PDB file of C-alpha atoms in Angstrom:
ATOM      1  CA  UNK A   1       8.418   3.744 -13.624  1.00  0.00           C
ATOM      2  CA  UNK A   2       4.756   4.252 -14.174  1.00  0.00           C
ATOM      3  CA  UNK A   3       3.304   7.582 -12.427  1.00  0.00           C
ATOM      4  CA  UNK A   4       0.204   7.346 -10.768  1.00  0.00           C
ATOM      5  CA  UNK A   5      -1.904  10.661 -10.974  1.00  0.00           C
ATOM      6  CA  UNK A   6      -4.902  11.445  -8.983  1.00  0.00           C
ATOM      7  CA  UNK A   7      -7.317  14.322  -9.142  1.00  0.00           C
ATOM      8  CA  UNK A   8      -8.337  16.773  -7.128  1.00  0.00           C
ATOM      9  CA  UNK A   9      -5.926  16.524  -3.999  1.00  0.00           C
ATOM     10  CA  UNK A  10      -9.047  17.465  -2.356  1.00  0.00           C
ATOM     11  CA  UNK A  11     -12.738  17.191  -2.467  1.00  0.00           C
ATOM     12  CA  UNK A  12     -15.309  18.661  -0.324  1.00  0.00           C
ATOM     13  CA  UNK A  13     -18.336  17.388  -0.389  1.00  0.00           C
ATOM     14  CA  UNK A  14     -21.699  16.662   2.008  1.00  0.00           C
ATOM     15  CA  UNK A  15     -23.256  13.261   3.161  1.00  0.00           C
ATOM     16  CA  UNK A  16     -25.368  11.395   0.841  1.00  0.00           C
ATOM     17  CA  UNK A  17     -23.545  12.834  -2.119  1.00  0.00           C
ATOM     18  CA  UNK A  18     -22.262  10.610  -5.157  1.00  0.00           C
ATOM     19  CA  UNK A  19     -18.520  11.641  -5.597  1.00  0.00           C
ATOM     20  CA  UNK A  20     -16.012  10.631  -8.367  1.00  0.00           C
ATOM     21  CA  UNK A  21     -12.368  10.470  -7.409  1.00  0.00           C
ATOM     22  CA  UNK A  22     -10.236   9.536 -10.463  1.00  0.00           C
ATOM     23  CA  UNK A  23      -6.761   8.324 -11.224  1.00  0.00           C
ATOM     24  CA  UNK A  24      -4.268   8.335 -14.477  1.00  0.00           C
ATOM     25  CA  UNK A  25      -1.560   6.365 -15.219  1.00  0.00           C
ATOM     26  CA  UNK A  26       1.593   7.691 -17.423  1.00  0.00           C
ATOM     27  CA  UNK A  27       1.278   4.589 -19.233  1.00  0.00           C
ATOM     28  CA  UNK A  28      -0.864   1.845 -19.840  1.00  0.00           C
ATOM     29  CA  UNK A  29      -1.640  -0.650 -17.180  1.00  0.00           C
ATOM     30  CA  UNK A  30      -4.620  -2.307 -18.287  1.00  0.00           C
ATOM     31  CA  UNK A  31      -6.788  -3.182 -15.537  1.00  0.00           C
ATOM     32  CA  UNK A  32      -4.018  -3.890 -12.851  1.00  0.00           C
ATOM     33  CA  UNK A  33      -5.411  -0.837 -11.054  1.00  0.00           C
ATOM     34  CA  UNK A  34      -6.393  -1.015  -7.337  1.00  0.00           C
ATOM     35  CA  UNK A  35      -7.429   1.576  -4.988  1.00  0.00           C
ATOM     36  CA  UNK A  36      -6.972   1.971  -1.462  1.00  0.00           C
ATOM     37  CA  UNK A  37      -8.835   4.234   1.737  1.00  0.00           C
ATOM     38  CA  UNK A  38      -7.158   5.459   4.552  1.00  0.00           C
ATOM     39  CA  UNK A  39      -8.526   6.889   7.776  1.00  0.00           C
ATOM     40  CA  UNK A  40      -6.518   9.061   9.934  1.00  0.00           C
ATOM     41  CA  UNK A  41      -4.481   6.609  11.915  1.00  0.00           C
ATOM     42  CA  UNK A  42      -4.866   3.741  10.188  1.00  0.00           C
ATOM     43  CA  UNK A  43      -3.278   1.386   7.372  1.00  0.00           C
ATOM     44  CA  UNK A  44      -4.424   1.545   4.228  1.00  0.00           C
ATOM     45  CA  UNK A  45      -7.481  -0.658   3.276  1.00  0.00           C
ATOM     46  CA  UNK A  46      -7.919  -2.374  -0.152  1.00  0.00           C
ATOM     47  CA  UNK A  47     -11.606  -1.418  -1.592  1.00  0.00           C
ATOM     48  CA  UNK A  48     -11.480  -2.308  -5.466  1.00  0.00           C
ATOM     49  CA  UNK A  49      -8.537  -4.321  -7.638  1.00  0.00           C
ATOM     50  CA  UNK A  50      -8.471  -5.266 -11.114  1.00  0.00           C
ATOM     51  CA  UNK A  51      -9.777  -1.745 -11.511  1.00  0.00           C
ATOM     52  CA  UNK A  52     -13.548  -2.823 -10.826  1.00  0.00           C
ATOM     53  CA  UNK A  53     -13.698  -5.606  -8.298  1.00  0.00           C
ATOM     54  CA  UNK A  54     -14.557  -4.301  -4.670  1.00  0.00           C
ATOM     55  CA  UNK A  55     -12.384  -6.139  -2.519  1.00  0.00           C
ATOM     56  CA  UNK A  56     -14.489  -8.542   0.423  1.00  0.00           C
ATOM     57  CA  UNK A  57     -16.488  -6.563   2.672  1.00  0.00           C
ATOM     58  CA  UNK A  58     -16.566  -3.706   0.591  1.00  0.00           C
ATOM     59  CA  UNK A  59     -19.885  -2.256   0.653  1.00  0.00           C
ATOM     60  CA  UNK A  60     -21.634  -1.663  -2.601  1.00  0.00           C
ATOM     61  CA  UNK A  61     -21.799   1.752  -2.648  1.00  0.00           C
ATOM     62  CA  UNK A  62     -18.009   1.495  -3.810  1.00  0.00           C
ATOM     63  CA  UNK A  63     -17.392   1.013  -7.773  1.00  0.00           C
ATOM     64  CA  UNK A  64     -14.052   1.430  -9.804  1.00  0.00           C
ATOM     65  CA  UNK A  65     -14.253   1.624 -13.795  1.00  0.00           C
ATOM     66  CA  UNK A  66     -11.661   2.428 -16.368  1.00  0.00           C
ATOM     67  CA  UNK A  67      -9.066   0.616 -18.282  1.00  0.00           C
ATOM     68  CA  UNK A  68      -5.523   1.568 -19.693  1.00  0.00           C
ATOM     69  CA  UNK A  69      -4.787   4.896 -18.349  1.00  0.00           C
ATOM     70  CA  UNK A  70      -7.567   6.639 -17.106  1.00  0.00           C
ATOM     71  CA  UNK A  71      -9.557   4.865 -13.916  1.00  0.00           C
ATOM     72  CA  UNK A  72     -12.136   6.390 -11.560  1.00  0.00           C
ATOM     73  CA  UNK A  73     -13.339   5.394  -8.085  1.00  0.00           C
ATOM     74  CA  UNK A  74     -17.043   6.552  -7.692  1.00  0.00           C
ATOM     75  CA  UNK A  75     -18.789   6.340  -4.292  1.00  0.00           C
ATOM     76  CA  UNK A  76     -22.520   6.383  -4.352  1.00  0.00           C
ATOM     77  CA  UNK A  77     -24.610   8.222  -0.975  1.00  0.00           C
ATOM     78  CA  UNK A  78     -21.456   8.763   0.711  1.00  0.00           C
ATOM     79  CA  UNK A  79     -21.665   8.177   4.376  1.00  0.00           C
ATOM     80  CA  UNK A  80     -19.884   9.735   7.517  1.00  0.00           C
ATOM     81  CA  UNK A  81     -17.082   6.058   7.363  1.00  0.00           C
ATOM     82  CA  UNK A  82     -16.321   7.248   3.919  1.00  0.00           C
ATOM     83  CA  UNK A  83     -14.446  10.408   4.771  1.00  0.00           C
ATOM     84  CA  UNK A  84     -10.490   9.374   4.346  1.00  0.00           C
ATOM     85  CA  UNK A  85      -8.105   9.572   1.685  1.00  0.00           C
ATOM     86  CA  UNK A  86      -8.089   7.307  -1.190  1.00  0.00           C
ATOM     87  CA  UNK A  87      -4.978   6.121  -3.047  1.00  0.00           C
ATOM     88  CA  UNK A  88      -4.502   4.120  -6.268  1.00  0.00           C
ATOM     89  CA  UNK A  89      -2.059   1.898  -7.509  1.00  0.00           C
ATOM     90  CA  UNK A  90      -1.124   0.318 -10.349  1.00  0.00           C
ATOM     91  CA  UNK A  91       0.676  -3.364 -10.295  1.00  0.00           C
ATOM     92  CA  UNK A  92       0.936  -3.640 -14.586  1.00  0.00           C
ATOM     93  CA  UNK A  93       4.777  -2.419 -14.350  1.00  0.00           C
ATOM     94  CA  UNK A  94       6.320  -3.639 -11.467  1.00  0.00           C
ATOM     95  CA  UNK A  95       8.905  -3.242  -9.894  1.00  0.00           C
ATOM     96  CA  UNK A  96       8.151  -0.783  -8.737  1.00  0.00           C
ATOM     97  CA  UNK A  97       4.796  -0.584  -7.790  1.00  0.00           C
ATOM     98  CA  UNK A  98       3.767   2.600  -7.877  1.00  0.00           C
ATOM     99  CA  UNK A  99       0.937   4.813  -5.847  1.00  0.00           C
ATOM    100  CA  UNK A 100      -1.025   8.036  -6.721  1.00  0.00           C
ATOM    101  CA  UNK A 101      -0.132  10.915  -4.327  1.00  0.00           C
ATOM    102  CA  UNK A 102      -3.851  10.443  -2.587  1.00  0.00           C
ATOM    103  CA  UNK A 103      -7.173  12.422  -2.657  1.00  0.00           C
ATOM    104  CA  UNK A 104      -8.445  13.326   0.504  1.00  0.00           C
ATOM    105  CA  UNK A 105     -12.514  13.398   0.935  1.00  0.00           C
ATOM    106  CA  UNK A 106     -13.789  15.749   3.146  1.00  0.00           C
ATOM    107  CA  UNK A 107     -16.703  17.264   4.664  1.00  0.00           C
ATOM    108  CA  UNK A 108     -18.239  20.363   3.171  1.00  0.00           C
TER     109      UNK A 108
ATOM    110  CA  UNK B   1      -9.050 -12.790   9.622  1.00  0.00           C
ATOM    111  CA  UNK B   2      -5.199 -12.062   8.514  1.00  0.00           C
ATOM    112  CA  UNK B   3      -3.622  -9.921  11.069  1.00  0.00           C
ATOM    113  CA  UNK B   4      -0.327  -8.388  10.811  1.00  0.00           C
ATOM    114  CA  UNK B   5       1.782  -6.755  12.884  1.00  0.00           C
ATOM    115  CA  UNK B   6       5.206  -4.867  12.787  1.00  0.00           C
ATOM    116  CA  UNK B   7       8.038  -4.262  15.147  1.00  0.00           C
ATOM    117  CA  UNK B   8      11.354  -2.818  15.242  1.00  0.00           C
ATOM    118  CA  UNK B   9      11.287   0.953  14.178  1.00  0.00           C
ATOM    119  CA  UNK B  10      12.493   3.667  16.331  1.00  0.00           C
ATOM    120  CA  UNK B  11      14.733   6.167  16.360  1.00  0.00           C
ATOM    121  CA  UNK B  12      18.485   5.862  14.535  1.00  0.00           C
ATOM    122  CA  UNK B  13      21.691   8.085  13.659  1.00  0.00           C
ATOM    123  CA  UNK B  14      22.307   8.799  10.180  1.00  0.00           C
ATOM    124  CA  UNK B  15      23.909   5.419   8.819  1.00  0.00           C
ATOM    125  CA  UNK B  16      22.472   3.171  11.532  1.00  0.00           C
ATOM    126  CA  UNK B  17      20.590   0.175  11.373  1.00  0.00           C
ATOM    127  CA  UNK B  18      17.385  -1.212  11.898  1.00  0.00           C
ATOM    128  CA  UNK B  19      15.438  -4.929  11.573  1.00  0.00           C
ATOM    129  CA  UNK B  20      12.082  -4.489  11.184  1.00  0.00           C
ATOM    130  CA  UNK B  21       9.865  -7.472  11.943  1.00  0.00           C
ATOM    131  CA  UNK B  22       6.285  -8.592  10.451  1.00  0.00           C
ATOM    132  CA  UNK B  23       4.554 -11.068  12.456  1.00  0.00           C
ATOM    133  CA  UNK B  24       1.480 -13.067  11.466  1.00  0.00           C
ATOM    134  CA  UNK B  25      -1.258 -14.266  13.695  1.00  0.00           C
ATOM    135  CA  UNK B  26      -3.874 -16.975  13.455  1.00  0.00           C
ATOM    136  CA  UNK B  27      -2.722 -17.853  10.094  1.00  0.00           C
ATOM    137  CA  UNK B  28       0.037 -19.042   7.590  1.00  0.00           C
ATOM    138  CA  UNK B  29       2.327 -16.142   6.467  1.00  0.00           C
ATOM    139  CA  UNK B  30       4.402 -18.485   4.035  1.00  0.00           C
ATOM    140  CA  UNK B  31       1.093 -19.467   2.048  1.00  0.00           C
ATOM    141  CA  UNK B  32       1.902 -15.465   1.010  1.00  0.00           C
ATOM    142  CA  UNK B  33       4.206 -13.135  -0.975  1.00  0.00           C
ATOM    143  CA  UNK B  34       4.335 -10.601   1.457  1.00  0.00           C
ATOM    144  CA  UNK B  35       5.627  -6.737   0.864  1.00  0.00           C
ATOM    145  CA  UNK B  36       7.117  -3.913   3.179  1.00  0.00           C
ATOM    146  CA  UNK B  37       5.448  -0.430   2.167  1.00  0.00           C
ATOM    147  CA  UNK B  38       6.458   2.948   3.852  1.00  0.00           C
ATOM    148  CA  UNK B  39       4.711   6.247   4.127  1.00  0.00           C
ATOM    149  CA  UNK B  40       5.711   9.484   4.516  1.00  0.00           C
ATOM    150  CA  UNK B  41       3.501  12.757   4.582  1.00  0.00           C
ATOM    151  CA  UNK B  42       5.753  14.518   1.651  1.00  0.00           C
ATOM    152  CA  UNK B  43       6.639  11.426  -0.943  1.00  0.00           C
ATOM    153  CA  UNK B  44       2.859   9.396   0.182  1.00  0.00           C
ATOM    154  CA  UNK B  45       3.523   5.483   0.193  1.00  0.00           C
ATOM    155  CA  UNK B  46       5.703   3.995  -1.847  1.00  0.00           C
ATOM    156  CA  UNK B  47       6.375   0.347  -2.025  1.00  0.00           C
ATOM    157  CA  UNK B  48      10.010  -0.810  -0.854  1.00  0.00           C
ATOM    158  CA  UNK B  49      10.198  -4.704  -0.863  1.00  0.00           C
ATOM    159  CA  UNK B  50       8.808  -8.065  -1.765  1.00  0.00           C
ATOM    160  CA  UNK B  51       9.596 -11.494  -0.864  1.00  0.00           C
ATOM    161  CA  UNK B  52       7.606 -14.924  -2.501  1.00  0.00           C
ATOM    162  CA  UNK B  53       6.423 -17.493  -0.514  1.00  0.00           C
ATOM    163  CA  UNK B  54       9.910 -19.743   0.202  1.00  0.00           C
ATOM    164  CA  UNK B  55      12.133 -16.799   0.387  1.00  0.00           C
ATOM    165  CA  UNK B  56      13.895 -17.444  -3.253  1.00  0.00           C
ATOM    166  CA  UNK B  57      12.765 -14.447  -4.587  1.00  0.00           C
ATOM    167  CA  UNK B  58      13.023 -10.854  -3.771  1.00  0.00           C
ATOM    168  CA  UNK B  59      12.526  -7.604  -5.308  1.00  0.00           C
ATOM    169  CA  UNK B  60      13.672  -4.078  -3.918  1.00  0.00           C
ATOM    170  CA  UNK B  61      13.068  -0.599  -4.730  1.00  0.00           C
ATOM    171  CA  UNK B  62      15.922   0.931  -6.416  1.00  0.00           C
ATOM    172  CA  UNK B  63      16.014   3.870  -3.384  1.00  0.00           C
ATOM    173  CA  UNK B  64      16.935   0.686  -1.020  1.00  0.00           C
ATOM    174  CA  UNK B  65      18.389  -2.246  -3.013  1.00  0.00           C
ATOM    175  CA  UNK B  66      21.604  -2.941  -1.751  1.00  0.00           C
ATOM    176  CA  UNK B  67      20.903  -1.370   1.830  1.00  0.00           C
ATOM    177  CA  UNK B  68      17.699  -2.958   2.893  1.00  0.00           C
ATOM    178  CA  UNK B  69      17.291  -7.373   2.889  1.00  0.00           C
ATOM    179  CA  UNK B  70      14.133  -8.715   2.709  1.00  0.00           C
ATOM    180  CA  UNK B  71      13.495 -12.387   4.552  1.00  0.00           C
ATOM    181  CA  UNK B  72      11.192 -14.939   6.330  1.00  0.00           C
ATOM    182  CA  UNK B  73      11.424 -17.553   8.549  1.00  0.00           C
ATOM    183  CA  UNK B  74       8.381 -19.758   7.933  1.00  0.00           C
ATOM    184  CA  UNK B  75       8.894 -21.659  11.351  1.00  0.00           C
ATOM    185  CA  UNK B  76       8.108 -18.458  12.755  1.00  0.00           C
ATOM    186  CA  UNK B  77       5.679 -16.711  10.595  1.00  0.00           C
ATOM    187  CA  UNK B  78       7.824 -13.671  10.559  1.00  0.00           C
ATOM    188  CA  UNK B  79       9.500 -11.478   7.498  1.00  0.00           C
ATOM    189  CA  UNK B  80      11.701  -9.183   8.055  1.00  0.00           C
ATOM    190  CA  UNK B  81      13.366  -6.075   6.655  1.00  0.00           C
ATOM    191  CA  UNK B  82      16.855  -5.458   7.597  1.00  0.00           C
ATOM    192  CA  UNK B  83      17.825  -1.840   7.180  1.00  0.00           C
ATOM    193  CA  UNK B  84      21.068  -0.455   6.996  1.00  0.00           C
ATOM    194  CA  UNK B  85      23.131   2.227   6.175  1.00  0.00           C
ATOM    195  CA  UNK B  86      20.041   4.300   6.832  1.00  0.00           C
ATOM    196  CA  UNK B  87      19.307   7.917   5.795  1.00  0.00           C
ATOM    197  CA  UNK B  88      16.888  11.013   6.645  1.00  0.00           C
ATOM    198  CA  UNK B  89      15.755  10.191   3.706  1.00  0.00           C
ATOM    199  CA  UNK B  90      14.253   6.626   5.169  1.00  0.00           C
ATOM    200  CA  UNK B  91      12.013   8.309   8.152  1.00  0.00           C
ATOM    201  CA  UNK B  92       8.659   6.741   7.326  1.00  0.00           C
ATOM    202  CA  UNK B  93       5.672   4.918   8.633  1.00  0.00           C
ATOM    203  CA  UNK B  94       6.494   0.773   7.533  1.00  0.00           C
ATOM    204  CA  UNK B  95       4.414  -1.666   6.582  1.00  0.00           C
ATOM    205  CA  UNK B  96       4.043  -4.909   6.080  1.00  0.00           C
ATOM    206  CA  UNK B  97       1.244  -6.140   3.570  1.00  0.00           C
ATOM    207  CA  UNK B  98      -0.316  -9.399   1.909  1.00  0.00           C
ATOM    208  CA  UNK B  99      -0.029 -10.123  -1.216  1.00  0.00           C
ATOM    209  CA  UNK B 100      -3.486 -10.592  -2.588  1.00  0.00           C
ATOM    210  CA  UNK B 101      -1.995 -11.052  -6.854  1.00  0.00           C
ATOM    211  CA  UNK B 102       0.685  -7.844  -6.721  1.00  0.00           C
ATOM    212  CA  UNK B 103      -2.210  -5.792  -4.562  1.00  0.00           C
ATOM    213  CA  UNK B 104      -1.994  -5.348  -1.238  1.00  0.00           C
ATOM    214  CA  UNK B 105      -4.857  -7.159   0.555  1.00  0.00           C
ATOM    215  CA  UNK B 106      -4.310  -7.112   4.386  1.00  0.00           C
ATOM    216  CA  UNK B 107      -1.814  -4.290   6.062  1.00  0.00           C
ATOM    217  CA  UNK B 108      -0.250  -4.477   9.434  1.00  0.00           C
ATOM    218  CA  UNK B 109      -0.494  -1.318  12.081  1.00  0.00           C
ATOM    219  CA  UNK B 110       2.841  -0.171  10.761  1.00  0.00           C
ATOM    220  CA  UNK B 111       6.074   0.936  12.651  1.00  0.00           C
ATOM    221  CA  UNK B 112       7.853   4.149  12.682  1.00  0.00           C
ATOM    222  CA  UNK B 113      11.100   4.765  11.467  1.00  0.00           C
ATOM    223  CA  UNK B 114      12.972   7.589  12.625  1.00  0.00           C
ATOM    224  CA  UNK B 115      16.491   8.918  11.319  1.00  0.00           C
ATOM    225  CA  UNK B 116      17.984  11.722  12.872  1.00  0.00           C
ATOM    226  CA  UNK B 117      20.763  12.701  14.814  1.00  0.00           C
TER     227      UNK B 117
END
C-alpha cells in the first residue's frame, strides 16, 4: 500500500497570501496524484488530478506540480472560500487507493 | 450537474448490519464506476469499495472484503453497499463518489455510520 504524506498538518496563514501545501508518496506514482478541499460540513471536492490539471470550475488561483513522489498544491492570493482542509491521493497503486492524512488551512 | 446522494446509515450493535444506498439524480449512474469512501476524524478517509459500470467488477478494501458487497441496479440508478458483520471499528462518515479515471470527481452528502452498543 502506497502512503500518502502531507505536510504541515497545519498552516496559518492571512488573506491574499500565496501558500504551498505539499504531499509525498512512499513510492512512486507518477502523476496519478489528485488533491481534494474540504469545508467543514461538506464532502470532499476534487480541485487538481493528474497532479496538475485543476478539475472544472476550479478557479485559477489553484495549481498542483510534481511528479513521482513528491507533489505540491500551491494556492495563489488566497481568499476567505479557500480556508478548508486539503487532502491528496494517489490512484498509481490501487487497490487501495490511498489518501494523505489532510492539511488544514487556517486563518492567522 | 451529477448529484449524489446516500442513505441507510444509522446506528447498529456490534455485528449488525447495514445497506447503504447511493442514489443518482438527473443523470446516468451506470455510464460510471462509482466508489464508497468513509471518513473518520482519527484514520481521515480511506477508500472502501468500487464497482464498474455493469456490476462485473468489484474491488474491496482488505479491512472490509468479505463483510461489505458492493452493487447497482442500473434500472434504478442506485449502488449499494451492504454491510455486515459490522465493527466499532466501521463508525464513519460514507460516501459515495464518481469515478472521474480512479479520482473521485463528484461526492454525495454522505451518511453516518454508527456502531455501538
Amino acid at each position: 500500500e502506497i502512503v500518502m504524506t502531507q505536510s504541515p498538518a497545519t498552516l496559518s496563514v492571512s488573506p491574499g497570501e500565496r501558500v504551498t501545501l505539499s504531499c509525498r508518496a512512499s513510492q512512486h506514482v507518477g502523476t496519478n496524484l489528485a488533491w481534494y478541499q474540504q469545508k467543514p460540513g461538506q464532502a470532499p471536492r476534487l480541485l487538481i488530478y493528474a497532479a496538475f490539471n485543476r478539475a472544472t470550475g476550479i478557479p485559477i488561483r489553484f495549481s498542483g506540480s510534481g511528479s513521482g513522489t513528491e507533489f505540491t498544491l500551491t494556492i495563489n492570493s488566497l481568499q476567505s472560500e479557500d480556508f478548508a482542509v486539503y487532502y491528496c491521493q494517489q490512484y498509481f497503486n490501487w487497490p487501495p487507493y490511498t489518501f494523505g492524512q489532510g492539511t488544514k488551512l487556517e486563518i492567522k | 450537474e451529477v448529484q449524489l446522494v446516500e442513505s441507510g446509515g444509522g446506528l447498529v450493535q456490534p455485528g449488525g448490519s447495514l445497506r447503504l444506498s447511493c442514489a443518482a439524480s438527473d443523470f446516468t449512474l451506470s455510464s460510471y464506476w462509482v466508489h464508497w469512501l468513509r471518513q473518520d476524524p482519527v484514520k481521515g478517509l480511506m477508500w472502501v469499495s468500487q464497482i464498474n459500470r455493469d456490476g462485473s467488477r468489484t474491488t474491496y478494501a482488505d479491512s472490509v472484503r468479505g463483510r461489505f458487497t458492493i452493487s447497482r441496479d442500473n434500472a434504478k440508478n442506485t449502488v449499494y453497499l451492504q454491510m455486515n458483520n459490522l465493527g466499532a471499528e466501521d463508525t464513519a462518515l460514507y460516501y459515495c463518489a464518481t469515478d472521474g479515471g480512479a479520482r473521485f470527481d463528484n461526492w454525495g452528502q454522505g451518511t453516518l455510520v454508527t456502531v455501538s452498543s
